[in-house]
Amino acid sequence: MRAPSTREANPVIREQLAAALRDELAALGVDAPTEVHLEQPARREHGDWSTNIALASAKAAARPPRELAAELAERLNAASIPHVERVEIAGPGFVNFHLAPTWLHEVARRVIDDGEEGFARLEIGRGRRAMVEFVSANPTGPLHAGHARGAVFGDALARLLERVGYVVAREFYINDRGTQMAKMGHSIAARARGESPLEDGYHGAYITEWAADLPLDADPIEHGYAKALQDQRETLALLGVVFDHWFSEREMVESGAIAQTLTDLADRGVTYEADGATWLRSTDFGDDKDRVLVKSDGEFTYLLPDIAYHRDKFGRGFDLLIDVWGADHHGYVPRMRAALSALGHGADQFDVAITQMVRLLRDGDEVKISKRSGQLIELREIVDELGSDATRLVYLQQSVDSPQSVDLAVMLAQSMENPVFYVQMAHARLCSIRRVAAERGIERGSLAETDLGPLRHERELEVLRTLNNLPSLMEIAARDHAPHKVASWVRELAGAVHGWYHDCPVLRDDVDDQTRQARLWLADAALVGLRVGLSVLGASAPTSM
RNA sequence: GCCUCCGUAGCUCAGAUGGAUAGAGCAGCGGACUUCUAAUCCGAAGGUCGCAGGUUCGAGUCCUGCCGGGGGCGCCA
């Protein structure tokens, strides 16, 4: 997905500086690149904002970059740009802007005015409809630890896309027909008779439990199906993951969608018969081999219902489909993509987010999970012990592109390895300031009447700088389908808040009233940022801890 | 063999559009509570960014090739 850049995502100051740069370059007779690149240097002495534009334009202008930069800086210093104190050149030809703290005071006002609802809410999606399909576990048992990453990631991605202007639906595809269901049924029936399931059946303790209340006249498959669905739904709800729709494969097949899909594909001339089977010409659409849709025995492969399902999604009016799959299904992407192309859908309308494996550890030793023996760690156990917030934050900390190691013992001990406490604590502390201020009857003036000038402490500026970054970060995170970037940001803001809290007292007696007023508003701005971040991650923002 | 993800501090991991002296947490070391929550803060220490080439004024980031690890390559799901 390529999200177009939007004005909303770009902090005001950036636009102003970029415009000034364009103007001065034009005055110097240099063709400015279409995008003026501005960034915040890592080092303070390099200013608040920096551009490499002289380096980038040097070749086209046929002039040494430092010379170009020097002229540019001179002109920019002469032009009076709001908030800009001075412009310097440095290194091979960087142009560095040093700004007055007033630019950050404007940031504070904007954050507070926008509030939790409006701050860093973008219009990149422009109301387009996106579906995120995730978890989609077989309805043959409880969810286990292996489902956690996809569940948490999918939901956070959905929240992120909502934040940037998509209308998002969350969907769970229920694979409720086929061999796995039959195996579960047999296993339940066996336990009900007091026997052991077959070697390749299901051996988890839950099968025995489900068998115990199997009504005499009930179909064991249907009984287990109902149990599994209920359990999965409850567990996900405990994690704060609620689906808009649970889509039944069985119902889809019964509706005739399979035949319809085959007809569709045949009409487009992308199928053929060979060796008694029906094939999809997926190699014409980027796959490395053609794929069987209907086997020579007349049964269809698992691919065909999946194609029918995605065809159904588009039929329901979604503009963008995102599937969240585990790394073990990675090889399946090209054929799915090929099938959808064959049906005439654009490559940019379908994306698959692959979540790499999670290595489960307990006190540093790897926990081997075995489906056969039924030795699974249930997701419910983790959520029960840790709580939804901490579970989510643990999984959302890292990019899903990276294999992840999660130590259950460390997690369950609720140690400082878990970032949720750090972030929530920052929020609780700010709330505490408000609470105590109210208790002491401290009145606060309106924002418009408050002079934010006293906010000059480096800790204060750091909080505001971090807040200023959220809109553009949100844009990038959405574009990259990377909610972990929001998790990193929120951690960063929490760090800035803790530092500020430590060095910048608000209610202490020796703080003058002007400063106190300004700091109360700073706390408000930071609260907005923490809440926006936590809400995208799906974690709560407690007012006390 | 082919495809794909990963390789950054002792450990777990961040590092958007290539930028200036590569960051954080945890563990360990040394400090800071008469205060709005010390679940916090500060300091020191800790790095051949897997290796080798290439592109570039500039590469952890882009390209190529290796090395190491995970996952996948069925008329299984």
CSV table of N, CA and C in Angstrom, one decimal, chain A residues 417-474:
chain,number,residue,atom,x,y,z
A,417,GLU,N,10.6,-5.9,32.2
A,417,GLU,CA,10.8,-6.2,30.7
A,417,GLU,C,9.6,-5.8,30.0
A,418,ASN,N,8.5,-5.7,30.7
A,418,ASN,CA,7.3,-5.4,30.0
A,418,ASN,C,7.1,-3.9,30.0
A,419,PRO,N,7.0,-3.3,28.8
A,419,PRO,CA,7.0,-1.8,28.7
A,419,PRO,C,5.7,-1.2,29.1
A,420,VAL,N,4.7,-2.0,29.3
A,420,VAL,CA,3.4,-1.4,29.5
A,420,VAL,C,3.4,-0.5,30.8
A,421,PHE,N,4.1,-1.0,31.8
A,421,PHE,CA,4.1,-0.3,33.1
A,421,PHE,C,4.7,1.1,33.0
A,422,TYR,N,5.8,1.2,32.2
A,422,TYR,CA,6.5,2.4,32.0
A,422,TYR,C,5.6,3.5,31.4
A,423,VAL,N,4.9,3.0,30.3
A,423,VAL,CA,4.1,3.9,29.6
A,423,VAL,C,2.8,4.3,30.4
A,424,GLN,N,2.2,3.3,31.0
A,424,GLN,CA,1.0,3.6,31.7
A,424,GLN,C,1.3,4.5,33.0
A,425,MET,N,2.5,4.3,33.5
A,425,MET,CA,2.9,5.0,34.7
A,425,MET,C,3.0,6.5,34.3
A,426,ALA,N,3.5,6.8,33.2
A,426,ALA,CA,3.7,8.2,32.7
A,426,ALA,C,2.3,8.8,32.7
A,427,HIS,N,1.4,8.1,32.2
A,427,HIS,CA,0.0,8.6,32.1
A,427,HIS,C,-0.6,8.8,33.4
A,428,ALA,N,-0.4,7.9,34.3
A,428,ALA,CA,-1.0,8.0,35.7
A,428,ALA,C,-0.4,9.1,36.4
A,429,ARG,N,0.9,9.4,36.2
A,429,ARG,CA,1.6,10.5,36.9
A,429,ARG,C,1.0,11.8,36.5
A,430,LEU,N,0.7,12.0,35.2
A,430,LEU,CA,0.2,13.2,34.7
A,430,LEU,C,-1.2,13.4,35.3
A,431,CYS,N,-2.0,12.3,35.3
A,431,CYS,CA,-3.3,12.4,35.9
A,431,CYS,C,-3.2,12.8,37.4
A,432,SER,N,-2.2,12.3,38.0
A,432,SER,CA,-2.0,12.6,39.4
A,432,SER,C,-1.8,14.1,39.6
A,433,ILE,N,-1.1,14.7,38.7
A,433,ILE,CA,-0.9,16.2,38.8
A,433,ILE,C,-2.2,16.9,38.8
A,434,ARG,N,-3.0,16.5,37.8
A,434,ARG,CA,-4.3,17.1,37.7
A,434,ARG,C,-5.2,16.9,38.9
A,435,ARG,N,-5.1,15.7,39.4
A,435,ARG,CA,-5.9,15.3,40.6
A,435,ARG,C,-5.5,16.2,41.8
A,436,VAL,N,-4.2,16.3,42.0
A,436,VAL,CA,-3.8,17.0,43.2
A,436,VAL,C,-4.1,18.5,43.0
A,437,ALA,N,-3.9,19.0,41.8
A,437,ALA,CA,-4.2,20.4,41.5
A,437,ALA,C,-5.7,20.7,41.8
A,438,ALA,N,-6.5,19.8,41.4
A,438,ALA,CA,-8.0,20.0,41.7
A,438,ALA,C,-8.2,19.9,43.2
A,439,GLU,N,-7.5,19.0,43.9
A,439,GLU,CA,-7.7,18.9,45.4
A,439,GLU,C,-7.3,20.2,46.1
A,440,ARG,N,-6.2,20.8,45.5
A,440,ARG,CA,-5.7,22.0,46.1
A,440,ARG,C,-6.4,23.3,45.7
A,441,GLY,N,-7.4,23.0,44.8
A,441,GLY,CA,-8.2,24.2,44.3
A,441,GLY,C,-7.5,25.1,43.4
A,442,ILE,N,-6.5,24.6,42.7
A,442,ILE,CA,-5.7,25.4,41.8
A,442,ILE,C,-6.5,25.6,40.5
A,443,GLU,N,-6.8,26.9,40.2
A,443,GLU,CA,-7.6,27.3,39.1
A,443,GLU,C,-6.7,27.3,37.8
A,444,ARG,N,-7.2,26.9,36.7
A,444,ARG,CA,-6.4,27.0,35.5
A,444,ARG,C,-7.1,28.0,34.5
A,445,GLY,N,-6.4,28.9,33.9
A,445,GLY,CA,-6.9,29.8,32.9
A,445,GLY,C,-7.2,29.0,31.6
A,446,SER,N,-7.8,29.7,30.7
A,446,SER,CA,-8.0,29.1,29.4
A,446,SER,C,-6.7,29.0,28.7
A,447,LEU,N,-6.6,28.1,27.7
A,447,LEU,CA,-5.4,27.9,27.0
A,447,LEU,C,-5.1,29.2,26.2
A,448,ALA,N,-6.1,29.8,25.6
A,448,ALA,CA,-5.9,31.0,24.8
A,448,ALA,C,-5.2,32.1,25.6
A,449,GLU,N,-5.6,32.2,26.9
A,449,GLU,CA,-5.1,33.2,27.8
A,449,GLU,C,-3.7,32.9,28.5
A,450,THR,N,-3.4,31.6,28.3
A,450,THR,CA,-2.1,31.2,29.0
A,450,THR,C,-0.9,31.5,28.2
A,451,ASP,N,0.1,32.1,28.8
A,451,ASP,CA,1.4,32.3,28.1
A,451,ASP,C,2.2,31.0,28.3
A,452,LEU,N,2.5,30.4,27.2
A,452,LEU,CA,3.3,29.2,27.2
A,452,LEU,C,4.8,29.5,27.2
A,453,GLY,N,5.2,30.7,27.2
A,453,GLY,CA,6.6,31.1,27.2
A,453,GLY,C,7.4,30.5,28.3
A,454,PRO,N,6.9,30.3,29.5
A,454,PRO,CA,7.7,29.6,30.5
A,454,PRO,C,8.2,28.2,30.2
A,455,LEU,N,7.6,27.6,29.2
A,455,LEU,CA,8.1,26.3,28.8
A,455,LEU,C,9.4,26.3,28.0
A,456,ARG,N,10.5,26.4,28.7
A,456,ARG,CA,11.8,26.6,28.0
A,456,ARG,C,12.7,25.5,28.5
A,457,HIS,N,12.4,24.7,29.5
A,457,HIS,CA,13.3,23.7,30.0
A,457,HIS,C,13.5,22.6,28.9
A,458,GLU,N,14.7,22.1,28.8
A,458,GLU,CA,15.0,21.1,27.8
A,458,GLU,C,14.0,19.9,27.9
A,459,ARG,N,13.7,19.6,29.1
A,459,ARG,CA,12.7,18.5,29.3
A,459,ARG,C,11.4,18.8,28.7
A,460,GLU,N,11.0,20.0,28.8
A,460,GLU,CA,9.7,20.4,28.2
A,460,GLU,C,9.7,20.4,26.7
A,461,LEU,N,10.8,21.0,26.2
A,461,LEU,CA,11.0,21.0,24.8
A,461,LEU,C,11.0,19.6,24.2
A,462,GLU,N,11.6,18.7,24.9
A,462,GLU,CA,11.7,17.3,24.4
A,462,GLU,C,10.3,16.6,24.4
A,463,VAL,N,9.5,16.9,25.3
A,463,VAL,CA,8.1,16.4,25.3
A,463,VAL,C,7.4,16.9,24.1
A,464,LEU,N,7.6,18.2,23.8
A,464,LEU,CA,6.8,18.8,22.7
A,464,LEU,C,7.4,18.4,21.4
A,465,ARG,N,8.7,18.2,21.3
A,465,ARG,CA,9.3,17.7,20.0
A,465,ARG,C,8.7,16.3,19.7
A,466,THR,N,8.7,15.5,20.8
A,466,THR,CA,8.2,14.2,20.5
A,466,THR,C,6.7,14.2,20.1
A,467,LEU,N,5.9,15.0,20.7
A,467,LEU,CA,4.5,15.1,20.3
A,467,LEU,C,4.4,15.6,18.8
A,468,ASN,N,5.3,16.5,18.5
A,468,ASN,CA,5.2,17.0,17.1
A,468,ASN,C,5.5,15.9,16.1
A,469,ASN,N,6.2,14.9,16.5
A,469,ASN,CA,6.5,13.8,15.5
A,469,ASN,C,5.4,12.8,15.3
A,470,LEU,N,4.4,12.8,16.1
A,470,LEU,CA,3.4,11.7,16.0
A,470,LEU,C,2.6,11.7,14.7
A,471,PRO,N,2.2,12.9,14.2
A,471,PRO,CA,1.4,12.8,12.9
A,471,PRO,C,2.2,12.1,11.8
A,472,SER,N,3.4,12.6,11.6
A,472,SER,CA,4.2,12.0,10.5
A,472,SER,C,4.5,10.5,10.8
A,473,LEU,N,4.8,10.2,12.0
A,473,LEU,CA,5.1,8.9,12.4
A,473,LEU,C,3.9,8.0,12.1
A,474,MET,N,2.7,8.5,12.4
A,474,MET,CA,1.5,7.7,12.2
A,474,MET,C,1.3,7.4,10.7
